[in-house]
PDB file of C-alpha atoms in Angstrom:
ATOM      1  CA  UNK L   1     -30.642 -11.470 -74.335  1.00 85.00           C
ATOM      2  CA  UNK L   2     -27.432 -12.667 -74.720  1.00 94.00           C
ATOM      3  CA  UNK L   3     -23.784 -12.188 -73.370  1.00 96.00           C
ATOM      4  CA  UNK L   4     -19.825 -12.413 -74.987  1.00 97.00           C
ATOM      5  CA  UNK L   5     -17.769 -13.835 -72.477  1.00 97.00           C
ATOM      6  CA  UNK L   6     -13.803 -14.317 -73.710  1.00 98.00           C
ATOM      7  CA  UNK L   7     -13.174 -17.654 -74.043  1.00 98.00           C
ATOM      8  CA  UNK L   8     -10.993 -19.848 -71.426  1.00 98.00           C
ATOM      9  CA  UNK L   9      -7.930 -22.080 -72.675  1.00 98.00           C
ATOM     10  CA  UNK L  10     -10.744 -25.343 -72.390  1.00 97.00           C
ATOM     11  CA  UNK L  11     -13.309 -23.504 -74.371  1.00 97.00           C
ATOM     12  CA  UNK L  12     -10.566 -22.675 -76.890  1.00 98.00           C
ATOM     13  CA  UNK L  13      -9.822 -26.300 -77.553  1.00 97.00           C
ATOM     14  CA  UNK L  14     -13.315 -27.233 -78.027  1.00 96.00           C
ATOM     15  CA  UNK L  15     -14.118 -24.406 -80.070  1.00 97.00           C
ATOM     16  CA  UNK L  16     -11.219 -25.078 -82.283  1.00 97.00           C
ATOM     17  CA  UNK L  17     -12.584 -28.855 -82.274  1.00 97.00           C
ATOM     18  CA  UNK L  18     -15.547 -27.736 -83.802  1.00 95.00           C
ATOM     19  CA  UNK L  19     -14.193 -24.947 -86.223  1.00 96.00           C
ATOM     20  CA  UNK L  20     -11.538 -27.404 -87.748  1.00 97.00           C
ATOM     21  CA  UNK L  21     -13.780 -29.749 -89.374  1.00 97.00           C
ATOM     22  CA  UNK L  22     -16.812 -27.360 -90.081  1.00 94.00           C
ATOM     23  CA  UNK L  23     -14.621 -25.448 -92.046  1.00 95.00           C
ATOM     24  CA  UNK L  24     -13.205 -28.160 -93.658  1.00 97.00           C
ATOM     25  CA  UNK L  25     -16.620 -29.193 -94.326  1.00 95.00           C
ATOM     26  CA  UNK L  26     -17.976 -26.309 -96.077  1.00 92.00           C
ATOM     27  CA  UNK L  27     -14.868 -25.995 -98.315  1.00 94.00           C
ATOM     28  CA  UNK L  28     -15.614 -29.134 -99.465  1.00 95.00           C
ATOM     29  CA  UNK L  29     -18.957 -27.857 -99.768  1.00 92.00           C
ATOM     30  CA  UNK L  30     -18.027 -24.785-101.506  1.00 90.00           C
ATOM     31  CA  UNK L  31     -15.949 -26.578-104.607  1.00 90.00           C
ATOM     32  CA  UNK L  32     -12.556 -25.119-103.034  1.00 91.00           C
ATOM     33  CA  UNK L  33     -10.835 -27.834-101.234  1.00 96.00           C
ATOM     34  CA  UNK L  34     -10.393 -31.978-102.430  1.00 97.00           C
ATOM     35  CA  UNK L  35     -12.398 -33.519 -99.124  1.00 97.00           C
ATOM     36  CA  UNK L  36      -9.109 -35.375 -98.749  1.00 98.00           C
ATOM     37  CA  UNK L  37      -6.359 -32.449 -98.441  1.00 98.00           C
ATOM     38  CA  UNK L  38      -9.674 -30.289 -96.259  1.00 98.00           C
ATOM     39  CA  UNK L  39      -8.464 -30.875 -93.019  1.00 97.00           C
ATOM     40  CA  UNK L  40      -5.036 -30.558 -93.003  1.00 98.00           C
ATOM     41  CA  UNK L  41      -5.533 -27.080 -94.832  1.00 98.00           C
ATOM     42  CA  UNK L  42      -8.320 -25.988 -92.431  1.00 97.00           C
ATOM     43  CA  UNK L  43      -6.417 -26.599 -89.299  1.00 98.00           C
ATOM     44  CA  UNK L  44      -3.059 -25.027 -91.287  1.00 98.00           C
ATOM     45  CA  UNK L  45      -5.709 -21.872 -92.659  1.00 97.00           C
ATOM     46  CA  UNK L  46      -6.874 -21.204 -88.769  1.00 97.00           C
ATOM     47  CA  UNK L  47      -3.715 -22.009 -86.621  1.00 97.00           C
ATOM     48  CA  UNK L  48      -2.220 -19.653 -89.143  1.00 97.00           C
ATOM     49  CA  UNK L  49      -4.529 -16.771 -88.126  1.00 97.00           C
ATOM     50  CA  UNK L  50      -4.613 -17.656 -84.185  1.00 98.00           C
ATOM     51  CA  UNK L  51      -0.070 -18.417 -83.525  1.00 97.00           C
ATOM     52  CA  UNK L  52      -0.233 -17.083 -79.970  1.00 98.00           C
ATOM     53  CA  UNK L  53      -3.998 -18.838 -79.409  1.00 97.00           C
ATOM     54  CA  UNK L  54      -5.999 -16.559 -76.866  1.00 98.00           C
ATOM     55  CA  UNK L  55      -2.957 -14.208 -76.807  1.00 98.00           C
ATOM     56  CA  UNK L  56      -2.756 -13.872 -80.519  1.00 98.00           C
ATOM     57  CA  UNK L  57      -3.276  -9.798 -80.531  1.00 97.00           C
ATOM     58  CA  UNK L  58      -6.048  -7.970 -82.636  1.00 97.00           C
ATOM     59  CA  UNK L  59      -7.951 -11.738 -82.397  1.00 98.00           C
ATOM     60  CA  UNK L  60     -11.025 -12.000 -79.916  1.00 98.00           C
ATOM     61  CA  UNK L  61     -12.277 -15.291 -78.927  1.00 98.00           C
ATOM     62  CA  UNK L  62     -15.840 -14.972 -77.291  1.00 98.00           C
ATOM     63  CA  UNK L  63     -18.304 -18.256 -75.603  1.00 98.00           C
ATOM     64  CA  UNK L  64     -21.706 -16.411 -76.634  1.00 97.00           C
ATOM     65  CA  UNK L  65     -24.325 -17.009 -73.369  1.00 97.00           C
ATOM     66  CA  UNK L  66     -27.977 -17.171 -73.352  1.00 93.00           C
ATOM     67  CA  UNK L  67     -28.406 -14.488 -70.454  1.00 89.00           C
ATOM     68  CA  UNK L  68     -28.535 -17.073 -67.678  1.00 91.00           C
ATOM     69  CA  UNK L  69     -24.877 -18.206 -68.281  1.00 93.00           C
ATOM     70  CA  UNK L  70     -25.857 -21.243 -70.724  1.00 95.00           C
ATOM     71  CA  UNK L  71     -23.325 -21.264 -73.547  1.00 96.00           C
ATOM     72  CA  UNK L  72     -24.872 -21.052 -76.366  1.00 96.00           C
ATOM     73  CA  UNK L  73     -22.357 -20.821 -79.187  1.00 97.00           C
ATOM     74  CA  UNK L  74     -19.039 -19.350 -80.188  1.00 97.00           C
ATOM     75  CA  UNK L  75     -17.695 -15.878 -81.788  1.00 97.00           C
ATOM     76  CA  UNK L  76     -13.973 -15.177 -82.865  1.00 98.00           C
ATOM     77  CA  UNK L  77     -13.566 -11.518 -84.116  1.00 98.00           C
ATOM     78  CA  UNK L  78     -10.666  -9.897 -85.490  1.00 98.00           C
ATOM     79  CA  UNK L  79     -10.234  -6.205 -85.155  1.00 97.00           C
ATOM     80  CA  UNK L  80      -7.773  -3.989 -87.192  1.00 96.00           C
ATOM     81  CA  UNK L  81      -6.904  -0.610 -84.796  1.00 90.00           C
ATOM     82  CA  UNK L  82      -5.049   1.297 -88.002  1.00 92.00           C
ATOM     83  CA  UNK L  83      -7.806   0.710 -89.996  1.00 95.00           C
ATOM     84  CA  UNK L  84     -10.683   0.869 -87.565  1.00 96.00           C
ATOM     85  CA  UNK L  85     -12.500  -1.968 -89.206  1.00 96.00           C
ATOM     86  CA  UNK L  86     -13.404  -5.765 -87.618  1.00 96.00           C
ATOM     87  CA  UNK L  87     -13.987  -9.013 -89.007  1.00 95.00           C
ATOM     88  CA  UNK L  88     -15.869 -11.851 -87.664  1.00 95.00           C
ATOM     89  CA  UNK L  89     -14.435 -14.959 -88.545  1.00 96.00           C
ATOM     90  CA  UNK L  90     -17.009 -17.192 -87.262  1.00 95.00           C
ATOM     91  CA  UNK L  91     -20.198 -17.081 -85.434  1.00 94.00           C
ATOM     92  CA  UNK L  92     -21.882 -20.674 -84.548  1.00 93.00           C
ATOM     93  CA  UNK L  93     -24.707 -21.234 -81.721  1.00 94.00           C
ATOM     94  CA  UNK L  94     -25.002 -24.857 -80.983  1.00 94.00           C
ATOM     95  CA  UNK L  95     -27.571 -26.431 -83.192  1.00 90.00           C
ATOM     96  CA  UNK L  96     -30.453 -26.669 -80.504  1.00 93.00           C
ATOM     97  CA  UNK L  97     -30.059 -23.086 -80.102  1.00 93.00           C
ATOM     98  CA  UNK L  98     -30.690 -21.906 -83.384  1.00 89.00           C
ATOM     99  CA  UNK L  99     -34.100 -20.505 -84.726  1.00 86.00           C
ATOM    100  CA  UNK L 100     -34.392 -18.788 -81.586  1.00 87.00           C
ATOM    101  CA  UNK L 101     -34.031 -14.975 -82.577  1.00 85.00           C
ATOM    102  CA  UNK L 102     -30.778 -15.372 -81.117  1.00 92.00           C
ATOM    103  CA  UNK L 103     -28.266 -15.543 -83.901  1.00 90.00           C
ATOM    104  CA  UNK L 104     -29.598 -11.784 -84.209  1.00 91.00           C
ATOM    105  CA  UNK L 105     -29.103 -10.555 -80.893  1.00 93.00           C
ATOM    106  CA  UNK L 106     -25.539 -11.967 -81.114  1.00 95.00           C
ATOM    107  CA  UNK L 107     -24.967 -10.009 -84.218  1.00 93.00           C
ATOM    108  CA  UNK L 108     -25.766  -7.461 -81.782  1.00 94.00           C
ATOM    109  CA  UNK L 109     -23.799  -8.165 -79.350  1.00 96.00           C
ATOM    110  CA  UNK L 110     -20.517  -8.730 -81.499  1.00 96.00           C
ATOM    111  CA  UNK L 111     -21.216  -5.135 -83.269  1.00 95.00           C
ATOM    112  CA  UNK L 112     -21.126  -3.430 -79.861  1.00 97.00           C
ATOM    113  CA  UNK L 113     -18.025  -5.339 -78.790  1.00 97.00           C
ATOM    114  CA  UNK L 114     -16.503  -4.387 -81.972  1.00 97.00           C
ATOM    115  CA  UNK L 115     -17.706  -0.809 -81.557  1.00 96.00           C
ATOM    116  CA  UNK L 116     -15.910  -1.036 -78.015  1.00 96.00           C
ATOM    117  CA  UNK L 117     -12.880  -1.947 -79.485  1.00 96.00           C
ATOM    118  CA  UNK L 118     -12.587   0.419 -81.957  1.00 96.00           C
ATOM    119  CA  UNK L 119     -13.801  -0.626 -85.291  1.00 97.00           C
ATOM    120  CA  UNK L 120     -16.460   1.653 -87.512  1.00 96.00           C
ATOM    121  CA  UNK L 121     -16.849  -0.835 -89.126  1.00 95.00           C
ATOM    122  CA  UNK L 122     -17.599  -5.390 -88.940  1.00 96.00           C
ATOM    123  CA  UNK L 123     -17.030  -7.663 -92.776  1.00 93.00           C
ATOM    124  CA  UNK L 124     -17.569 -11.206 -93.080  1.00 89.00           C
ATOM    125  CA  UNK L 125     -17.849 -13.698 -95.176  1.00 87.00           C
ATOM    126  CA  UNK L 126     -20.694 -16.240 -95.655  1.00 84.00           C
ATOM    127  CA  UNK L 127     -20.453 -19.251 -98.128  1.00 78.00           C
ATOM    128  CA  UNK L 128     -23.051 -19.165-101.040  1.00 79.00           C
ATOM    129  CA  UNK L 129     -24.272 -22.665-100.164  1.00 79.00           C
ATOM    130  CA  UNK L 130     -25.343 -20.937 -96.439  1.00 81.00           C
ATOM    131  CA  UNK L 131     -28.510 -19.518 -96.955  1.00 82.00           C
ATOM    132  CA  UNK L 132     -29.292 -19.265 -92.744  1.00 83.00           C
ATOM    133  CA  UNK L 133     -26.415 -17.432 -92.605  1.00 82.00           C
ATOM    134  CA  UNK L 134     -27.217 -14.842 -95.715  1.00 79.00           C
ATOM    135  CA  UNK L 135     -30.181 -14.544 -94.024  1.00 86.00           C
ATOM    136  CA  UNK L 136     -29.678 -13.560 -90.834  1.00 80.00           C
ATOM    137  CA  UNK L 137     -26.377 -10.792 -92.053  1.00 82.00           C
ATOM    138  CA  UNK L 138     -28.947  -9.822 -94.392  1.00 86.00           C
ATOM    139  CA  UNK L 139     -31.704  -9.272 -91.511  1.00 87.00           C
ATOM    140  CA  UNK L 140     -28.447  -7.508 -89.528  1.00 86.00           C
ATOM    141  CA  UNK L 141     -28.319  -5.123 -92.042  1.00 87.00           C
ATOM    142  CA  UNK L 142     -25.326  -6.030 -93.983  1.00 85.00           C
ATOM    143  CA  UNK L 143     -24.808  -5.916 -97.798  1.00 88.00           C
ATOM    144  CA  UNK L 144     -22.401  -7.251-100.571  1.00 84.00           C
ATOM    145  CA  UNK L 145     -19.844  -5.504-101.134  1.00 82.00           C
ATOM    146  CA  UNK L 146     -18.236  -8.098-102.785  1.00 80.00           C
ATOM    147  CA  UNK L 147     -19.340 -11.446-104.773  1.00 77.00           C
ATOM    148  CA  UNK L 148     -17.351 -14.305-105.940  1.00 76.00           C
ATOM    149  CA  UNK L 149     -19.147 -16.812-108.522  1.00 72.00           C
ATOM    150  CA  UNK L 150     -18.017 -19.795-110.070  1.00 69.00           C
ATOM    151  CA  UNK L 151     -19.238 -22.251-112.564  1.00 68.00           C
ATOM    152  CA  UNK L 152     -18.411 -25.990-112.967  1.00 72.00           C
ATOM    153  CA  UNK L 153     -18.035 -27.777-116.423  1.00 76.00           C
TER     154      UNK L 153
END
């Protein structure tokens, strides 16, 4: 249903055009970043993680494709070898492509790749303000193993 493809140096650029401000975004969102200091620390927060860019190692950059070829979104997955365990960073399908049944087959998808490249294991984090998300890790079969909560006064 649909396909991980490793993203191109052009695909990298817009996918990092996206990323940069969403994250920034739901920071802001969250309660954990001033929206005036977001975007400088998102871009410093992800540039930190990807140095080398495409080549940065244990990092995989994927263009997720409705099986015809259509991008329909993005995946970046990091994998630890020593400790046979993955993380997905981020998993986005453009907007039009969402509702679809999609987001889970490219849960899917990303679990096999990981299970390709060695992990036992895939953790990720979802903001508390992203119920779509919750849902659909929730439908994948993941669990908390882990909750942060905060109060304002």
């Amino acid at each position: 249903m649909v396909r991980l493809k490793p993203m191109n140096e052009e695909e990298l650029q817009a996918f990092l055009d996206y990323l940069i401000p969403d994250y920034a975004k739901e920071k802001v969102e969250a309660g954990v970043w001033r929206a005036e200091e977001a975007p400088h620390l998102s871009r410093e927060a992800i540039l930190r993680l990807l140095p080398e860019g495409l080549a940065t190692k244990d990092q995989y950059l994927y263009m997720i494709e409705e099986e015809s070829g259509v991008p329909i979104g993005f995946i970046w997955l990091y994998v630890d070898q020593g400790k046979q365990e993955a993380f997905l960073y981020e998993i986005s399908l453009y907007e039009e492509w969402r509702g679809r049944g999609l987001g889970k087959a490219t849960m899917a998808a990303m679990e096999q790749k990981a299970k390709e490249l060695g992990a036992k294991s895939v953790g990720l984090h979802v903001f508390g303000h992203n119920q779509r998300a919750l849902r659909l890790y929730e439908k994948s079969g993941y669990q908390a193993t882990d909750i942060t909560m905060k109060k304002y006064l």
